[in-house]
Coordinates of C-alpha atoms in Angstrom, one line a residue:
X24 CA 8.8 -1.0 -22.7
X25 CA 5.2 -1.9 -22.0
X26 CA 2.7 -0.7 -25.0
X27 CA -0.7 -1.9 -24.3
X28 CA -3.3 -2.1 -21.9
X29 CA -2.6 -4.3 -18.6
X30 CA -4.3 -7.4 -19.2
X31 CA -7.7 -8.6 -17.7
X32 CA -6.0 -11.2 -15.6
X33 CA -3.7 -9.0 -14.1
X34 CA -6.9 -7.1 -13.0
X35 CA -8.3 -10.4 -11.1
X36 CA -4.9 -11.2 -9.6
X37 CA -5.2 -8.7 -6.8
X38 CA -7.9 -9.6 -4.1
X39 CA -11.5 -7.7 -4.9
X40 CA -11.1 -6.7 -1.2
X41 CA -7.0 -5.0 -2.0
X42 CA -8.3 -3.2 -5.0
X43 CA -11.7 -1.9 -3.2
X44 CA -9.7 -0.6 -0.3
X45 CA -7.6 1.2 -3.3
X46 CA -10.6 2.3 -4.8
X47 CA -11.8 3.7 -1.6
X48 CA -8.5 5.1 -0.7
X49 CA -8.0 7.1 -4.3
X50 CA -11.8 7.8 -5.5
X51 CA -14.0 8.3 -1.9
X52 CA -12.0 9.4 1.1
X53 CA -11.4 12.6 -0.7
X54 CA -15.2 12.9 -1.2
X55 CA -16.1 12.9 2.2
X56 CA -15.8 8.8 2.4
X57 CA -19.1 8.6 0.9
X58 CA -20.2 7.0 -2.3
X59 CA -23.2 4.5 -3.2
X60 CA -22.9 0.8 -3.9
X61 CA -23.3 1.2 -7.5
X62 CA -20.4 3.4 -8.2
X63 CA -18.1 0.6 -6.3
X64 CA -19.8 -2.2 -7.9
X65 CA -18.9 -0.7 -11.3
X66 CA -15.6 0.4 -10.3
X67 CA -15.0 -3.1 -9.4
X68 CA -16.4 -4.9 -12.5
X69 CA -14.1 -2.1 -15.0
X70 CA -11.2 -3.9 -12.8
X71 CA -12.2 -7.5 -13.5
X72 CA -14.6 -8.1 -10.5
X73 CA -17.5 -9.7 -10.7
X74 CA -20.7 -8.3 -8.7
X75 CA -20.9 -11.2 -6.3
X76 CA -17.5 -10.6 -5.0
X77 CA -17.8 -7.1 -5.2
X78 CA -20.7 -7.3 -2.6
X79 CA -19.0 -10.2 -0.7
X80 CA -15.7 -7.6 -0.6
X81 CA -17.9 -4.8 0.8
X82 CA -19.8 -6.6 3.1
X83 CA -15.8 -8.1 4.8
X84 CA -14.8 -4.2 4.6
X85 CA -18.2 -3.3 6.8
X86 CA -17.4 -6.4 9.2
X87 CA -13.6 -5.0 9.8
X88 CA -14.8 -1.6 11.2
X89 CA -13.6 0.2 7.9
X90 CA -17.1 0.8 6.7
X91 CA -20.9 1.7 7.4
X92 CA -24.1 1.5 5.6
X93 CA -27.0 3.7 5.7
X94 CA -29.9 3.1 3.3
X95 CA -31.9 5.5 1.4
X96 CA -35.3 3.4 0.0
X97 CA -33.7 0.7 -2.3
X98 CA -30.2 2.0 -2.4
X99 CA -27.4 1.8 -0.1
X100 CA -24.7 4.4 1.1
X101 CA -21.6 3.6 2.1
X102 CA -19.2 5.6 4.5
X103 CA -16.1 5.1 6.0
X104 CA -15.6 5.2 9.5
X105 CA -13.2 6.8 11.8
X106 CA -10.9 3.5 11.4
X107 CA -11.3 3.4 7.8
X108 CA -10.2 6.9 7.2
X109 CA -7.6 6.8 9.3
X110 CA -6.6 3.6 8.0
X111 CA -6.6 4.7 4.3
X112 CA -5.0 8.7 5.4
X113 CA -1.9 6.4 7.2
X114 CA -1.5 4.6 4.0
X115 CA -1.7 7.4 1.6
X116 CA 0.8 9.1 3.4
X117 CA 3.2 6.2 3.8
X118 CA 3.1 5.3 -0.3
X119 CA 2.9 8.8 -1.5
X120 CA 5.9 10.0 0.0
X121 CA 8.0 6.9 0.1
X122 CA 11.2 7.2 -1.8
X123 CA 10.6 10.5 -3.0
X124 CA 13.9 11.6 -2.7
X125 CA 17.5 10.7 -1.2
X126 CA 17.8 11.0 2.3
X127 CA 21.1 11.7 4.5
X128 CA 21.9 8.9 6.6
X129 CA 24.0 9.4 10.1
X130 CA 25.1 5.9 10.1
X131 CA 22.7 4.8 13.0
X132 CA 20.6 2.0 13.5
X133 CA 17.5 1.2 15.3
X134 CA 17.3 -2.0 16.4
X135 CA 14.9 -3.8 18.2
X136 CA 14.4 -7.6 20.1
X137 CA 10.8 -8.4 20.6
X138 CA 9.7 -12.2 22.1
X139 CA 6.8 -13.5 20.9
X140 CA 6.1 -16.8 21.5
X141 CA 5.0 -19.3 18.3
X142 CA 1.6 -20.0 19.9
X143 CA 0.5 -16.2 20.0
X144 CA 0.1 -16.5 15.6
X145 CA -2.1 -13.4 15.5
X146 CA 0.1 -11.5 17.6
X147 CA 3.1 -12.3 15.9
X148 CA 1.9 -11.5 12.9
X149 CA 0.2 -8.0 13.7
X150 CA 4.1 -7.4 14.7
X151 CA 5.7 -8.6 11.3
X152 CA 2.9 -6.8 9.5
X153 CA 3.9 -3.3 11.6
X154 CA 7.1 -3.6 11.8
X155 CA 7.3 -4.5 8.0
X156 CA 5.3 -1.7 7.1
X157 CA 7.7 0.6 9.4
X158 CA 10.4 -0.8 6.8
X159 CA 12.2 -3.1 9.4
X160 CA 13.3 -6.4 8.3
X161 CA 14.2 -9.6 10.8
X162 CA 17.5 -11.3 10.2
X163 CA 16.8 -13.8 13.3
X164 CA 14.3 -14.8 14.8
X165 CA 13.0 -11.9 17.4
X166 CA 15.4 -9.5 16.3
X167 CA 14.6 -6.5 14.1
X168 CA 16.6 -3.8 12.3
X169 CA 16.8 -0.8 10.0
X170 CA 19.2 1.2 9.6
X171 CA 17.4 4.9 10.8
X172 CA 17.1 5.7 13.9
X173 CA 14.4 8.5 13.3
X174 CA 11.4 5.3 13.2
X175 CA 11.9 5.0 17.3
X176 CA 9.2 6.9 18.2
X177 CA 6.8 4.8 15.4
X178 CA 8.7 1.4 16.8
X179 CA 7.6 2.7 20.2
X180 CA 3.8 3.2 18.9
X181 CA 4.0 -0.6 17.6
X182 CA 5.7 -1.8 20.7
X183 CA 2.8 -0.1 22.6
X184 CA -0.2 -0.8 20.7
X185 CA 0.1 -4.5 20.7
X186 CA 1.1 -4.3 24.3
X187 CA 4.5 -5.4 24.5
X188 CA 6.0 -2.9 26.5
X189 CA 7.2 -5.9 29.0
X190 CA 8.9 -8.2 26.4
X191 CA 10.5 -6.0 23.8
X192 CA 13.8 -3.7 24.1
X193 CA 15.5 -1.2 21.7
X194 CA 18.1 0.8 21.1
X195 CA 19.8 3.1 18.6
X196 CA 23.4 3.8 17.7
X197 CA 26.0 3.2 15.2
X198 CA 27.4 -0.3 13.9
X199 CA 30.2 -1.3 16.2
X200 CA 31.7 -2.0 13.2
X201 CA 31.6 -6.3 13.9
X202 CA 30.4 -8.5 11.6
X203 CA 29.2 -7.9 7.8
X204 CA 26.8 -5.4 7.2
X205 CA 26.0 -6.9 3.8
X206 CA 25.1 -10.2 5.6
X207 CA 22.9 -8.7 7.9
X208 CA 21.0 -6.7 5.1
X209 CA 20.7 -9.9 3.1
X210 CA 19.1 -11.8 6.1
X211 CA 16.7 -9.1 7.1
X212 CA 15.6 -8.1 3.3
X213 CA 15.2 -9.9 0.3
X214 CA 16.4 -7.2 -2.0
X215 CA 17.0 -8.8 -5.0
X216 CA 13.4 -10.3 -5.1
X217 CA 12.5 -6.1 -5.0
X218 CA 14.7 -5.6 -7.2
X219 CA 13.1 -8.0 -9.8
X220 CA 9.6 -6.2 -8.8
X221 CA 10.8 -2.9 -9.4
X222 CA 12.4 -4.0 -12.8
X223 CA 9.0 -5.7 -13.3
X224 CA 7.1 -2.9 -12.5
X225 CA 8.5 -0.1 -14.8
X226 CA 8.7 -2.2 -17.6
X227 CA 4.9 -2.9 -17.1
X228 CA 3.9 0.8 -16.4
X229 CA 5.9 3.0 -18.2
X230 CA 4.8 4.2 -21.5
X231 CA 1.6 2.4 -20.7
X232 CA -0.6 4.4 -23.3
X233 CA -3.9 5.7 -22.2
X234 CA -6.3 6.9 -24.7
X235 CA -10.2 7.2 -22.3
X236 CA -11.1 8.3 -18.9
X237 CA -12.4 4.3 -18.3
X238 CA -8.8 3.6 -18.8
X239 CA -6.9 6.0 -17.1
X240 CA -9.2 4.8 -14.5
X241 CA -8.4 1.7 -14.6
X242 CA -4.5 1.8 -15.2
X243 CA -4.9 4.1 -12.3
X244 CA -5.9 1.6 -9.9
X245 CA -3.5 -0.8 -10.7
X246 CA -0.8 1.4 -10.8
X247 CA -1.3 2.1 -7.1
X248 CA -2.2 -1.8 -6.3
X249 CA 1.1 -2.3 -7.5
X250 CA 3.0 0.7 -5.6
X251 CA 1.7 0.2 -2.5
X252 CA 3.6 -3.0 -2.5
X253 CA 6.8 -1.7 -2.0
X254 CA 6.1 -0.1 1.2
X255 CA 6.2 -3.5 2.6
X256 CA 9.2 -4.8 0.6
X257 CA 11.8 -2.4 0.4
X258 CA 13.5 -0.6 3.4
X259 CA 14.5 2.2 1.2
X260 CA 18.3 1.6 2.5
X261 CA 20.8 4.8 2.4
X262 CA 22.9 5.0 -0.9
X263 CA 25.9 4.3 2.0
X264 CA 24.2 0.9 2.2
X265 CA 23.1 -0.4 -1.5
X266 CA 26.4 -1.5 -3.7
X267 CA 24.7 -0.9 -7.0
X268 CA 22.0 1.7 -9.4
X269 CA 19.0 0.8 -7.0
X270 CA 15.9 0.8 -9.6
X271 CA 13.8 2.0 -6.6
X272 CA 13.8 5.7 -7.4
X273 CA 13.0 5.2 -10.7
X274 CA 9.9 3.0 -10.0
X275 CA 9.0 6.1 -7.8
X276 CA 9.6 8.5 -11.0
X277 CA 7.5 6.6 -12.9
X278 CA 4.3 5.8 -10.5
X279 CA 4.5 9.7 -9.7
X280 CA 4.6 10.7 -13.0
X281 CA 1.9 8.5 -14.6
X282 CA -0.3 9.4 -11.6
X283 CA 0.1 12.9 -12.3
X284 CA -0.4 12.6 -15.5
X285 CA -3.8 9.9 -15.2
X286 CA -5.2 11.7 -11.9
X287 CA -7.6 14.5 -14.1
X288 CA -9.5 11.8 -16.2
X289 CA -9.5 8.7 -13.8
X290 CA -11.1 11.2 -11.4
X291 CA -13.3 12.3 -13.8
X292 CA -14.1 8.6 -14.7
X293 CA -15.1 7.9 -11.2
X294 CA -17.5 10.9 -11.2
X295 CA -19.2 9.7 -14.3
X296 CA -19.7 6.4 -11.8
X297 CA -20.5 7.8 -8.7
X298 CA -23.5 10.2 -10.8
X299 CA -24.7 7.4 -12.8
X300 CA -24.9 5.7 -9.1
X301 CA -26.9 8.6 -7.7
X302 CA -29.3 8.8 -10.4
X303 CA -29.9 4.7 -11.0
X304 CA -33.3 3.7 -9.4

């Protein structure tokens, strides 16, 4: 069990851009997406980040459509745009509710074949990155799967957005019963890599004392760096599917409860920030 504060360079290993859009996702989009430089630039430097790539990890925010700048004398303003706050809503809503609970599973599958050639990189990648976050894994090359069937109208948003209508197929159903399931869930996830992470991650987090709004701020922060991880990594399989005590639900006890329990006084730390920003000539 974990018993002190998480170290200053676990604070740097994130990128300054990851734990801004986290900032902005937790702190700001609840506040009408608005905040001033200052309060981010001390938000990042409490998380290990120094000023100059604090402004460098603003400036690559603005530049991706997520955020806007208006300036008032010598101060600047920042606000997110549409993009941004849809961006950040999509993702709070994916690793709030994400394994919350057990769910029934009817046995289906959704599984989808999508050709992309190796010379269309970004392409390819916007797919993996979709498709991961979706919780589909790839155990051959242009072949997806995971095993519920109620993601086919997201797969079909995907399949649409990147414009693959004409090169991808899917279709739901049961296994035919062919084959070994377990193989198939080895090649498409690495579960015991999770595994290790969600191990990793409770013994990091829980009982993690916090004795001042600054650090329930900052253990806030990380705690959600951290969670938001898993979105990516684990396809929260049916209890049918998993041969073992899968640590995943009580990783997802733990981030919820030591949210709950840090949200009054890291948000109360951020409003000491975001004042002190307003009121700074």
């Amino acid at each position: 069990m974990t018993t002190s504060e998480p170290r200053p360079q676990d604070r740097t290993s994130a990128s300054a851009r990851s734990l801004l859009l986290t900032v902005l996702g937790e702190f700001v989009m609840p506040r009408r997406g608005e905040t001033w430089t200052g309060s981010l630039i001390e938000a990042l430097s409490a998380l290990g980040v120094e000023e100059k790539s604090a402004r460098q990890a603003l400036s690559r925010t603005a530049a991706e459509g997520l955020l806007q700048s208006e300036r008032h004398g010598r101060k600047v303003r920042w606000k997110l745009t549409d993009a941004g706050d849809r961006l950040l809503r999509e993702g709070a809503g994916r690793i709030y509710t994400f394994m919350r609970g057990p769910h029934a599973w009817d046995g289906r599958w959704l599984v989808l074949t999508a050709g992309v050639p190796e010379s269309q990189r970004q392409l390819r990648h916007r797919l993996r990155t979709k498709l991961t976050w979706l919780g589909l894994g790839s155990p051959a090359p242009g072949l997806w799967v995971v095993p519920d069937a109620s993601k086919e109208a997201a797969v079909r948003e995907v399949v649409r957005e990147l414009d693959l209508d004409d090169r991808a197929y899917a279709w739901t159903g049961p296994s035919a019963g062919i084959g070994d399931t377990t193989k198939i869930i080895t090649a498409a996830w690495d579960l015991d890599d999770v595994e290790k992470r969600y191990v990793a991650f409770i013994e990091r987090f829980e009982g993690l004392p916090v004795r001042a709004d600054r650090e329930a701020f900052v253990s806030q922060v990380l705690l959600i760096q951290e969670w938001r991880r898993f979105p990516f990594l684990d396809p929260d399989l049916p209890a049918e599917l998993l041969d073992h005590d899968w640590p995943g639900p009580r990783a997802a006890a733990v981030f919820h409860d030591l949210h709950n329990r840090w949200h009054r006084r890291a948000q109360a730390e951020w409003e000491r920030m975001a004042e002190s920003a307003a009121t700074r000539h």
